[in-house]
Amino acid sequence: MISTLLAAEGLAKLGAAVGAGLAAIGAGIGIGRIGGQAMDAMARQPEVMNKLFTNMIVAAALIEGVALFAAVIAFLCI
């Protein structure tokens, strides 16, 4: 009985760790794509660099917020 409960608790911690890791990986991929695409756009049209940079920062902040929310939810599942 007690070993079953300990196994379930261990699986919950493993699931939370995997969930937080996936959230971090997803955020890294998303921000990397934003940065890469923004650099391509800035190279093509340098005159819109300031507006593009502002939009890039806003999008990166939104992605970071979603990743933080996912990590908090994963850790609350413990």
mmCIF file with all atom_site columns, C-alpha atoms in Angstrom:
data_model
loop_
_atom_site.group_PDB
_atom_site.id
_atom_site.type_symbol
_atom_site.label_atom_id
_atom_site.label_alt_id
_atom_site.label_comp_id
_atom_site.label_asym_id
_atom_site.label_entity_id
_atom_site.label_seq_id
_atom_site.pdbx_PDB_ins_code
_atom_site.Cartn_x
_atom_site.Cartn_y
_atom_site.Cartn_z
_atom_site.occupancy
_atom_site.B_iso_or_equiv
_atom_site.pdbx_formal_charge
_atom_site.auth_seq_id
_atom_site.auth_comp_id
_atom_site.auth_asym_id
_atom_site.auth_atom_id
_atom_site.pdbx_PDB_model_num
ATOM 1  C CA . MET A 1 1  ? 0.000  0.000  0.000   1.00 0.00 ? 1  MET A CA 1
ATOM 2  C CA . ILE A 1 2  ? 2.654  2.501  1.015   1.00 0.00 ? 2  ILE A CA 1
ATOM 3  C CA . SER A 1 3  ? 4.894  1.557  -1.898  1.00 0.00 ? 3  SER A CA 1
ATOM 4  C CA . THR A 1 4  ? 2.007  2.270  -4.283  1.00 0.00 ? 4  THR A CA 1
ATOM 5  C CA . LEU A 1 5  ? 1.575  5.745  -2.791  1.00 0.00 ? 5  LEU A CA 1
ATOM 6  C CA . LEU A 1 6  ? 5.298  6.444  -3.005  1.00 0.00 ? 6  LEU A CA 1
ATOM 7  C CA . ALA A 1 7  ? 5.360  5.296  -6.627  1.00 0.00 ? 7  ALA A CA 1
ATOM 8  C CA . ALA A 1 8  ? 2.417  7.573  -7.454  1.00 0.00 ? 8  ALA A CA 1
ATOM 9  C CA . GLU A 1 9  ? 4.155  10.512 -5.779  1.00 0.00 ? 9  GLU A CA 1
ATOM 10 C CA . GLY A 1 10 ? 7.338  9.799  -7.712  1.00 0.00 ? 10 GLY A CA 1
ATOM 11 C CA . LEU A 1 11 ? 5.425  9.665  -10.980 1.00 0.00 ? 11 LEU A CA 1
ATOM 12 C CA . ALA A 1 12 ? 3.752  12.974 -10.160 1.00 0.00 ? 12 ALA A CA 1
ATOM 13 C CA . LYS A 1 13 ? 7.137  14.594 -9.592  1.00 0.00 ? 13 LYS A CA 1
ATOM 14 C CA . LEU A 1 14 ? 8.473  13.080 -12.800 1.00 0.00 ? 14 LEU A CA 1
ATOM 15 C CA . GLY A 1 15 ? 5.455  14.384 -14.721 1.00 0.00 ? 15 GLY A CA 1
ATOM 16 C CA . ALA A 1 16 ? 5.898  17.860 -13.267 1.00 0.00 ? 16 ALA A CA 1
ATOM 17 C CA . ALA A 1 17 ? 9.570  17.875 -14.219 1.00 0.00 ? 17 ALA A CA 1
ATOM 18 C CA . VAL A 1 18 ? 8.821  16.725 -17.754 1.00 0.00 ? 18 VAL A CA 1
ATOM 19 C CA . GLY A 1 19 ? 6.068  19.325 -18.093 1.00 0.00 ? 19 GLY A CA 1
ATOM 20 C CA . ALA A 1 20 ? 8.307  22.144 -16.903 1.00 0.00 ? 20 ALA A CA 1
ATOM 21 C CA . GLY A 1 21 ? 11.085 20.955 -19.214 1.00 0.00 ? 21 GLY A CA 1
ATOM 22 C CA . LEU A 1 22 ? 8.779  20.868 -22.221 1.00 0.00 ? 22 LEU A CA 1
ATOM 23 C CA . ALA A 1 23 ? 7.554  24.371 -21.401 1.00 0.00 ? 23 ALA A CA 1
ATOM 24 C CA . ALA A 1 24 ? 11.133 25.637 -21.286 1.00 0.00 ? 24 ALA A CA 1
ATOM 25 C CA . ILE A 1 25 ? 12.033 23.906 -24.550 1.00 0.00 ? 25 ILE A CA 1
ATOM 26 C CA . GLY A 1 26 ? 8.941  25.306 -26.258 1.00 0.00 ? 26 GLY A CA 1
ATOM 27 C CA . ALA A 1 27 ? 9.722  28.824 -25.053 1.00 0.00 ? 27 ALA A CA 1
ATOM 28 C CA . GLY A 1 28 ? 13.310 28.522 -26.265 1.00 0.00 ? 28 GLY A CA 1
ATOM 29 C CA . ILE A 1 29 ? 12.207 27.379 -29.695 1.00 0.00 ? 29 ILE A CA 1
ATOM 30 C CA . GLY A 1 30 ? 9.576  30.122 -29.916 1.00 0.00 ? 30 GLY A CA 1
ATOM 31 C CA . ILE A 1 31 ? 11.915 32.926 -28.908 1.00 0.00 ? 31 ILE A CA 1
ATOM 32 C CA . GLY A 1 32 ? 14.613 31.590 -31.200 1.00 0.00 ? 32 GLY A CA 1
ATOM 33 C CA . ARG A 1 33 ? 12.237 31.633 -34.141 1.00 0.00 ? 33 ARG A CA 1
ATOM 34 C CA . ILE A 1 34 ? 11.076 35.150 -33.281 1.00 0.00 ? 34 ILE A CA 1
ATOM 35 C CA . GLY A 1 35 ? 14.656 36.395 -33.131 1.00 0.00 ? 35 GLY A CA 1
ATOM 36 C CA . GLY A 1 36 ? 15.700 34.677 -36.342 1.00 0.00 ? 36 GLY A CA 1
ATOM 37 C CA . GLN A 1 37 ? 12.710 35.831 -38.335 1.00 0.00 ? 37 GLN A CA 1
ATOM 38 C CA . ALA A 1 38 ? 13.042 39.371 -36.984 1.00 0.00 ? 38 ALA A CA 1
ATOM 39 C CA . MET A 1 39 ? 16.695 39.489 -38.049 1.00 0.00 ? 39 MET A CA 1
ATOM 40 C CA . ASP A 1 40 ? 15.704 38.324 -41.541 1.00 0.00 ? 40 ASP A CA 1
ATOM 41 C CA . ALA A 1 41 ? 13.012 40.987 -41.729 1.00 0.00 ? 41 ALA A CA 1
ATOM 42 C CA . MET A 1 42 ? 15.394 43.693 -40.480 1.00 0.00 ? 42 MET A CA 1
ATOM 43 C CA . ALA A 1 43 ? 17.948 42.697 -43.103 1.00 0.00 ? 43 ALA A CA 1
ATOM 44 C CA . ARG A 1 44 ? 15.330 43.001 -45.839 1.00 0.00 ? 44 ARG A CA 1
ATOM 45 C CA . GLN A 1 45 ? 13.779 46.275 -44.671 1.00 0.00 ? 45 GLN A CA 1
ATOM 46 C CA . PRO A 1 46 ? 16.074 48.221 -42.324 1.00 0.00 ? 46 PRO A CA 1
ATOM 47 C CA . GLU A 1 47 ? 13.693 51.186 -42.236 1.00 0.00 ? 47 GLU A CA 1
ATOM 48 C CA . VAL A 1 48 ? 11.137 49.296 -40.101 1.00 0.00 ? 48 VAL A CA 1
ATOM 49 C CA . MET A 1 49 ? 13.712 48.097 -37.579 1.00 0.00 ? 49 MET A CA 1
ATOM 50 C CA . ASN A 1 50 ? 12.378 50.058 -34.573 1.00 0.00 ? 50 ASN A CA 1
ATOM 51 C CA . LYS A 1 51 ? 8.771  48.942 -35.041 1.00 0.00 ? 51 LYS A CA 1
ATOM 52 C CA . LEU A 1 52 ? 9.855  45.366 -35.683 1.00 0.00 ? 52 LEU A CA 1
ATOM 53 C CA . PHE A 1 53 ? 12.085 45.336 -32.616 1.00 0.00 ? 53 PHE A CA 1
ATOM 54 C CA . THR A 1 54 ? 9.220  46.536 -30.420 1.00 0.00 ? 54 THR A CA 1
ATOM 55 C CA . ASN A 1 55 ? 6.882  43.869 -31.757 1.00 0.00 ? 55 ASN A CA 1
ATOM 56 C CA . MET A 1 56 ? 9.586  41.231 -31.294 1.00 0.00 ? 56 MET A CA 1
ATOM 57 C CA . ILE A 1 57 ? 10.048 42.159 -27.627 1.00 0.00 ? 57 ILE A CA 1
ATOM 58 C CA . VAL A 1 58 ? 6.283  42.047 -26.993 1.00 0.00 ? 58 VAL A CA 1
ATOM 59 C CA . ALA A 1 59 ? 5.959  38.621 -28.628 1.00 0.00 ? 59 ALA A CA 1
ATOM 60 C CA . ALA A 1 60 ? 8.946  37.278 -26.676 1.00 0.00 ? 60 ALA A CA 1
ATOM 61 C CA . ALA A 1 61 ? 7.430  38.546 -23.432 1.00 0.00 ? 61 ALA A CA 1
ATOM 62 C CA . LEU A 1 62 ? 4.139  36.804 -24.220 1.00 0.00 ? 62 LEU A CA 1
ATOM 63 C CA . ILE A 1 63 ? 5.945  33.545 -24.911 1.00 0.00 ? 63 ILE A CA 1
ATOM 64 C CA . GLU A 1 64 ? 7.895  33.840 -21.661 1.00 0.00 ? 64 GLU A CA 1
ATOM 65 C CA . GLY A 1 65 ? 4.628  34.458 -19.797 1.00 0.00 ? 65 GLY A CA 1
ATOM 66 C CA . VAL A 1 66 ? 3.050  31.333 -21.233 1.00 0.00 ? 66 VAL A CA 1
ATOM 67 C CA . ALA A 1 67 ? 6.167  29.291 -20.413 1.00 0.00 ? 67 ALA A CA 1
ATOM 68 C CA . LEU A 1 68 ? 6.191  30.570 -16.838 1.00 0.00 ? 68 LEU A CA 1
ATOM 69 C CA . PHE A 1 69 ? 2.497  29.784 -16.467 1.00 0.00 ? 69 PHE A CA 1
ATOM 70 C CA . ALA A 1 70 ? 3.066  26.242 -17.780 1.00 0.00 ? 70 ALA A CA 1
ATOM 71 C CA . ALA A 1 71 ? 5.968  25.693 -15.389 1.00 0.00 ? 71 ALA A CA 1
ATOM 72 C CA . VAL A 1 72 ? 3.927  26.932 -12.411 1.00 0.00 ? 72 VAL A CA 1
ATOM 73 C CA . ILE A 1 73 ? 1.027  24.661 -13.336 1.00 0.00 ? 73 ILE A CA 1
ATOM 74 C CA . ALA A 1 74 ? 3.414  21.710 -13.735 1.00 0.00 ? 74 ALA A CA 1
ATOM 75 C CA . PHE A 1 75 ? 4.852  22.291 -10.277 1.00 0.00 ? 75 PHE A CA 1
ATOM 76 C CA . LEU A 1 76 ? 1.404  22.760 -8.753  1.00 0.00 ? 76 LEU A CA 1
ATOM 77 C CA . CYS A 1 77 ? 0.492  19.308 -9.994  1.00 0.00 ? 77 CYS A CA 1
ATOM 78 C CA . ILE A 1 78 ? 2.849  17.875 -7.392  1.00 0.00 ? 78 ILE A CA 1
#
